[in-house]
Coordinates of C-alpha atoms and ligand atoms in Angstrom, one line a residue:
M21 CA -9.6 -21.6 -13.1
T22 CA -10.5 -21.4 -9.1
E23 CA -8.1 -22.7 -6.9
T24 CA -7.6 -22.9 -3.1
L25 CA -5.5 -19.8 -2.3
G26 CA -3.4 -18.7 1.2
F27 CA -4.2 -14.8 3.0
I28 CA -2.1 -13.1 4.9
G29 CA -2.8 -10.1 6.5
L30 CA -6.4 -8.9 6.2
G31 CA -6.0 -4.6 6.7
A32 CA -6.9 -1.7 5.0
M33 CA -5.6 -3.5 1.8
G34 CA -6.2 -6.9 1.8
A35 CA -10.1 -7.2 3.5
P36 CA -11.0 -6.2 0.1
M37 CA -8.6 -8.3 -1.8
V38 CA -9.6 -11.1 -0.1
R39 CA -13.2 -10.3 -1.1
R40 CA -13.0 -9.6 -4.5
L41 CA -11.8 -13.1 -4.7
L42 CA -14.2 -14.9 -2.9
A43 CA -16.2 -13.5 -5.4
A44 CA -14.2 -14.6 -8.3
G45 CA -14.9 -18.2 -6.8
H46 CA -11.5 -18.9 -5.1
R47 CA -11.6 -20.9 -1.9
V48 CA -9.5 -19.0 0.9
L49 CA -7.3 -19.4 4.1
A50 CA -6.7 -16.7 5.5
H51 CA -5.0 -15.4 8.8
D52 CA -4.4 -12.2 10.6
V53 CA -3.1 -11.5 14.2
D54 CA -6.5 -9.4 14.8
A55 CA -8.9 -11.3 15.3
V56 CA -11.6 -8.6 14.7
A57 CA -10.6 -8.5 10.9
L58 CA -10.1 -12.5 10.6
A59 CA -14.1 -13.1 11.7
A60 CA -14.5 -10.3 9.2
A61 CA -13.2 -11.9 6.3
V62 CA -14.8 -15.6 7.7
S63 CA -18.3 -13.5 7.3
R64 CA -17.8 -13.1 4.0
G65 CA -16.9 -16.6 3.1
A66 CA -13.0 -17.3 3.9
V67 CA -11.7 -20.1 5.8
A68 CA -9.7 -18.8 9.1
R69 CA -6.1 -20.7 9.9
D70 CA -4.4 -19.5 13.1
S71 CA -0.7 -19.3 11.8
P72 CA 1.4 -18.9 8.9
A73 CA 2.8 -22.0 8.4
A74 CA -1.0 -23.6 8.6
V75 CA -2.2 -21.2 5.4
A76 CA 1.2 -22.6 3.7
G77 CA 0.4 -26.0 4.6
E78 CA -2.6 -26.3 2.5
A79 CA -2.6 -23.7 -0.1
A80 CA 0.0 -23.8 -2.7
I81 CA 0.1 -20.0 -3.8
V82 CA -0.2 -17.4 -1.0
L83 CA -0.3 -13.9 -0.6
V84 CA 0.7 -11.3 1.8
S85 CA -0.3 -8.0 2.2
L86 CA 1.4 -6.7 6.0
P87 CA 2.5 -3.7 7.3
T88 CA 6.3 -3.8 7.6
P89 CA 9.3 -5.3 6.1
E90 CA 9.7 -6.5 9.5
V91 CA 6.3 -8.2 9.7
V92 CA 6.9 -9.8 6.2
R93 CA 9.6 -11.3 7.6
Q94 CA 8.7 -13.0 10.6
V95 CA 5.6 -14.0 8.6
A96 CA 7.4 -16.4 5.8
L97 CA 11.1 -16.6 7.8
G98 CA 9.7 -16.3 11.5
A99 CA 8.6 -19.1 13.7
A100 CA 5.0 -20.4 12.7
G101 CA 6.1 -19.1 9.5
L102 CA 5.4 -19.8 5.6
V103 CA 8.2 -21.6 4.9
E104 CA 7.2 -24.5 7.8
G105 CA 3.8 -25.2 4.9
D106 CA 4.4 -27.6 3.1
A107 CA 2.2 -27.4 0.3
L108 CA 3.3 -23.9 -0.4
R109 CA 5.0 -23.6 -3.5
I110 CA 4.7 -19.8 -4.4
Y111 CA 4.9 -17.3 -2.1
V112 CA 3.3 -13.0 -3.2
D113 CA 3.7 -10.9 -1.2
L114 CA 2.2 -7.4 -2.3
S115 CA 3.2 -5.3 0.8
T116 CA 5.4 -2.1 -0.6
T117 CA 7.8 -4.1 1.7
G118 CA 11.5 -2.7 0.2
A119 CA 14.1 -4.8 -2.0
Q120 CA 16.2 -6.0 0.2
A121 CA 13.7 -7.9 2.1
A122 CA 12.0 -9.2 -0.8
Q123 CA 15.7 -10.7 -1.6
A124 CA 16.1 -11.8 2.1
V125 CA 12.4 -13.5 1.7
A126 CA 13.0 -15.2 -1.6
A127 CA 16.8 -16.7 -0.6
G128 CA 14.3 -17.7 2.9
L129 CA 12.7 -19.4 1.1
A130 CA 14.5 -21.1 -2.2
P131 CA 15.5 -24.1 -0.1
R132 CA 12.2 -25.3 0.1
G133 CA 11.4 -25.2 -3.5
V134 CA 9.2 -22.2 -2.7
V135 CA 9.3 -19.5 -5.6
A136 CA 8.8 -16.0 -4.3
L137 CA 7.1 -13.4 -6.5
D138 CA 6.8 -9.3 -4.9
A139 CA 3.7 -7.5 -6.8
P140 CA 3.7 -4.1 -4.7
V141 CA -0.5 -2.8 -5.6
S142 CA -1.0 1.5 -6.2
G143 CA -4.3 2.5 -6.1
G144 CA -5.6 2.8 -2.7
V145 CA -8.7 1.1 -0.9
A146 CA -10.8 1.6 -3.2
G147 CA -8.4 0.7 -6.0
A148 CA -9.2 -2.7 -3.8
E149 CA -12.0 -2.1 -3.9
A150 CA -12.3 -1.9 -7.5
G151 CA -9.9 -4.4 -8.9
T152 CA -7.7 -1.6 -10.1
L153 CA -5.0 -2.0 -8.8
A154 CA -1.7 -1.6 -10.4
V155 CA 0.8 -4.7 -10.1
M156 CA 3.7 -4.1 -10.2
A157 CA 5.6 -8.1 -10.1
A158 CA 9.2 -9.6 -10.1
G159 CA 11.2 -12.8 -10.0
D160 CA 10.2 -15.8 -12.1
R161 CA 8.5 -15.7 -15.0
A162 CA 7.1 -18.4 -15.2
A163 CA 5.3 -18.2 -11.4
F164 CA 4.9 -15.0 -12.5
E165 CA 2.2 -16.6 -15.2
R166 CA 1.1 -19.4 -13.1
V167 CA 0.0 -16.5 -10.4
R168 CA -1.1 -13.8 -13.3
P169 CA -4.9 -14.5 -13.7
V170 CA -5.1 -14.6 -9.8
L171 CA -3.4 -11.0 -9.4
E172 CA -5.9 -9.7 -12.6
V173 CA -8.5 -10.0 -9.5
I174 CA -7.2 -7.6 -7.9
G175 CA -5.3 -5.3 -10.5
A176 CA -6.7 -4.5 -13.6
N177 CA -3.3 -3.3 -14.5
T178 CA -0.7 -6.3 -13.3
V179 CA 2.9 -6.0 -15.3
L180 CA 6.3 -7.8 -14.5
V181 CA 9.0 -5.2 -14.0
G182 CA 12.2 -8.0 -14.2
D183 CA 12.7 -11.6 -13.3
K184 CA 15.1 -10.4 -10.2
P185 CA 13.3 -10.7 -6.6
G186 CA 13.1 -7.0 -5.6
Q187 CA 12.5 -5.0 -8.3
G188 CA 9.1 -4.4 -8.0
Q189 CA 9.3 -3.6 -4.6
T190 CA 12.1 -0.7 -6.2
L191 CA 9.1 0.8 -8.3
K192 CA 6.7 1.1 -6.1
L193 CA 9.0 2.9 -4.0
V194 CA 10.2 5.2 -7.2
N195 CA 6.1 5.5 -7.1
N196 CA 5.4 6.4 -3.6
L197 CA 8.6 8.7 -3.3
L198 CA 7.0 10.7 -6.1
A199 CA 3.5 10.7 -4.8
A200 CA 4.3 11.2 -1.0
T201 CA 6.8 14.3 -2.1
T202 CA 4.0 15.5 -4.7
W203 CA 1.8 15.5 -1.5
A204 CA 3.7 17.8 0.8
A205 CA 4.4 20.3 -2.1
A206 CA 0.5 19.7 -2.0
C207 CA 0.0 20.6 1.1
E208 CA 2.2 23.3 1.4
A209 CA 0.5 25.1 -2.2
L210 CA -2.9 24.7 -1.0
A211 CA -2.5 25.9 2.2
M212 CA -0.7 29.3 0.4
G213 CA -4.5 29.3 -2.1
A214 CA -5.9 29.7 1.4
R215 CA -3.9 32.0 3.1
A216 CA -4.5 34.5 0.2
G217 CA -8.5 33.9 0.6
I218 CA -8.9 31.7 -2.4
D219 CA -11.7 29.4 -1.9
P220 CA -10.1 25.9 -1.3
E221 CA -12.9 23.7 -3.4
L222 CA -12.5 26.1 -6.6
M223 CA -9.2 26.0 -6.0
I224 CA -8.5 22.5 -5.9
D225 CA -11.4 22.6 -9.0
V226 CA -8.9 24.3 -10.8
I227 CA -6.0 22.7 -10.3
N228 CA -7.0 19.4 -11.2
K229 CA -8.1 21.0 -14.8
S230 CA -4.3 22.7 -14.8
S231 CA -0.9 21.8 -15.0
G232 CA -0.3 21.7 -11.3
R233 CA -2.9 18.7 -11.5
S234 CA -1.2 14.8 -9.5
F235 CA -2.3 11.9 -8.0
P236 CA -2.5 12.9 -4.8
T237 CA -4.6 16.7 -5.5
E238 CA -7.0 14.4 -7.4
R239 CA -7.4 11.8 -4.7
F240 CA -6.1 12.9 -1.5
T241 CA -7.7 16.7 -1.1
G242 CA -11.7 15.0 -1.0
P243 CA -11.0 13.6 2.3
A244 CA -9.3 16.7 3.1
L245 CA -11.9 19.2 1.8
S246 CA -14.3 17.1 4.1
R247 CA -12.0 16.7 7.2
R248 CA -12.6 13.0 7.2
F249 CA -9.5 12.5 6.3
D250 CA -10.4 9.1 5.0
F251 CA -8.8 8.0 2.2
G252 CA -7.5 5.1 3.6
F253 CA -3.6 5.1 4.0
R254 CA -2.1 6.1 7.5
M255 CA 0.6 8.2 7.7
E256 CA 3.5 5.8 9.0
L257 CA 3.2 3.8 5.5
M258 CA 3.7 6.6 3.7
A259 CA 6.9 7.5 6.1
K260 CA 7.8 4.1 6.1
D261 CA 7.7 3.8 1.7
M262 CA 10.3 7.1 2.3
R263 CA 12.2 5.8 4.1
L264 CA 12.8 2.6 2.4
A265 CA 12.8 4.6 -0.6
L266 CA 15.2 7.0 0.6
Q267 CA 17.5 4.0 2.3
E268 CA 17.5 2.5 -1.5
A269 CA 18.2 5.7 -2.8
E270 CA 22.0 6.0 -0.4
A271 CA 22.1 2.8 -0.9
L272 CA 22.3 4.1 -4.8
G273 CA 24.6 7.1 -4.1
L274 CA 21.9 9.4 -4.8
V275 CA 21.2 12.4 -2.9
M276 CA 17.6 13.1 -3.7
P277 CA 16.9 16.7 -2.0
T278 CA 13.9 17.4 -2.6
S279 CA 12.4 14.2 -1.7
R280 CA 14.2 14.6 1.4
A281 CA 12.9 18.1 2.1
A282 CA 9.2 16.4 1.8
Q283 CA 10.5 13.4 3.9
M284 CA 10.5 16.1 7.0
L285 CA 7.1 17.2 6.6
Y286 CA 6.4 13.5 7.5
G287 CA 8.7 13.9 10.3
L288 CA 6.6 16.6 11.7
A289 CA 3.6 14.8 10.9
M290 CA 4.6 11.8 13.0
A291 CA 6.2 14.2 16.0
G292 CA 2.6 15.4 16.0
G293 CA 1.7 12.6 17.4
G294 CA 0.0 12.0 13.6
A295 CA 1.2 8.4 12.9
K296 CA -1.9 6.4 13.2
G297 CA -3.7 9.2 11.2
D298 CA -4.1 9.3 7.5
V299 CA -2.4 10.2 4.7
T300 CA -4.5 12.7 4.2
E301 CA -3.5 14.9 7.4
L302 CA -0.1 15.7 6.3
V303 CA -2.0 18.7 5.2
R304 CA -2.6 20.2 8.9
I305 CA 1.3 20.7 9.1
T306 CA 0.8 23.4 6.3
E307 CA -2.2 25.1 7.8
G308 CA -1.1 25.3 10.9
W309 CA 1.9 27.6 9.7
A310 CA -0.8 29.6 7.2
G311 CA -3.4 29.7 9.6
T312 CA -5.6 28.8 7.4
E313 CA -7.8 25.2 6.7
V314 CA -8.2 23.5 3.9
A315 CA -11.5 23.5 4.1
A316 CA -14.9 23.3 2.3
A317 CA -16.5 25.9 2.9
R318 CA -19.9 23.7 3.1
R319 CA -18.8 21.2 4.8
N320 CA -21.0 20.2 7.6
E321 CA -24.1 20.3 5.6
S322 CA -23.4 16.8 4.2
Ligands
NAD409 P1 -3.3 -2.0 7.2 O1 -2.6 -1.8 8.5 O2 -4.8 -1.3 7.0 O3 -3.4 -3.7 7.1 C1 -2.3 -4.9 7.8 C2 -3.0 -6.1 8.6 O4 -1.9 -6.7 8.7 C3 -3.7 -6.2 10.1 O5 -4.9 -6.2 9.4 C4 -2.3 -6.5 10.7 O6 -3.3 -7.0 11.4 C5 -2.3 -7.8 9.6 N1 -1.2 -7.9 10.4 C6 0.1 -7.1 11.1 N2 1.1 -8.1 11.6 C7 0.8 -9.5 11.5 C8 1.0 -11.0 11.7 N3 2.5 -11.0 12.2 N4 0.6 -12.2 11.4 C9 -0.4 -11.0 10.0 N5 -1.1 -10.6 10.2 C10 -0.5 -9.6 10.7 O7 -2.0 -2.6 5.8 P2 -2.5 -1.8 4.5 O8 -3.3 -0.2 4.1 O9 -3.8 -2.2 4.0 O10 -1.6 -1.9 4.2 C11 -1.2 -3.0 3.9 C12 0.2 -3.0 2.9 O11 -0.5 -2.7 1.6 C13 1.3 -1.9 3.3 O12 2.6 -2.5 3.1 C14 1.3 -0.8 2.5 O13 2.2 0.4 2.7 C15 0.6 -1.4 1.1 N6 -0.4 -0.5 0.7 C16 -1.4 0.2 1.0 C17 -2.2 1.0 0.4 C18 -3.4 2.2 1.3 O14 -3.7 2.5 0.4 N7 -3.3 1.3 2.3 C19 -1.9 1.2 -0.7 C20 -1.0 0.7 -1.8 C21 0.2 -0.4 -1.0

C-alpha cells in the first residue's frame, strides 16, 4: 500500500531514506531547515512543506531523522511543531536521541491522540541507501504493525524491542556505545601496529579475518586507509550517542569504566576541532601519539 508520509530531517541518513520511500511509490511531504537539503529531496519527487506543523497537518504518519534530542523535542513539541498538525496519528523517530527524549515526546503527543514510536536505526549511510538498516522500534504494537511496511522499506532488519517508549533508543545507545568503544580501541591498536612497521592495509586485512574484527575494523578503516574519512557519520554525533548512553548508564547506577575511557578519546578529538569531521578521523589522535599514519601505501593512485 502506498500512502502519504511526512519526513523531517533530510541529512546524511534522511535523504537516502526519503529516496527509498519515493522509489517504493509513497508520496512524501518533506521538511528541513536546510534549504539545499529540501531542494534536493524535491528534485527527487518529494513535496516541500515549510514547517513540521504543515507536514503533520496533512500526513497521518510522520518520520523524523534529526541530529539531537533538543532538535527532536523542538520539531515535535515546539512552536509550529508536529503537535500542531491535525492529521498526525503515528510519529516515528528514527534519530538517536535517548530514552528520555522519546518518553517526553510520547507524553507530549499523547493528549493529541498521536502514538509515538522510537525507531532508531543502525547501519550507516550505506545501509540507508541499500535499505538494509537495523530498525529498533519501541512503543504500541498496533502502531508498529501499522508502520512496519514503511519501516521495512528502509530497514531489512526491523524489530519491536518492547512496548514502552524509549526501549528502542536504549538498545540503540547500547549498540553505539559498543561500536564507539570498539573503534577507540581499534584506533589505538592500529596505530601501534603501524608504529611497529606493519603495513596498515595488510594489518587490517588480517584483523578482519581474525578475532579482533568488528564493524569498525571492517567499515571505518577503509575511509581511514584512503585518507578520505568519508564514512558519513560525524564525530559530534558519535560523541552525542556516548554521552546519552553514559547518562542512561549512570541513571542505572553503572560505572562503565571501559566506555568512559573511550569517551575521552572522542573528547580529545572534539577539543582538537574535529566535531564536524567524520568519526573515522578519530584515528588521527592515536596516529599523532604514535607519530605514524594508518594509511594505505598507494592511496593517492586511485
Ligand atoms: P545530519 O546532520 O546529516 O542530518 C540532520 C538533518 O536534520 C539535517 O539536514 C538538518 O538540516 C536537519 N535539521 C536540523 N535541525 C532541524 C530542524 N529544527 N527542523 C528540521 N530539520 C532540521 O545527521 P544524520 O547523520 O543524517 O543523522 C540523523 C540522526 O540519525 C542522528 O540522530 C544520528 O545520530 C542518527 N544516525 C546516524 C547515522 C549515520 O551513519 N549518519 C547512523 C545511524 C543513526
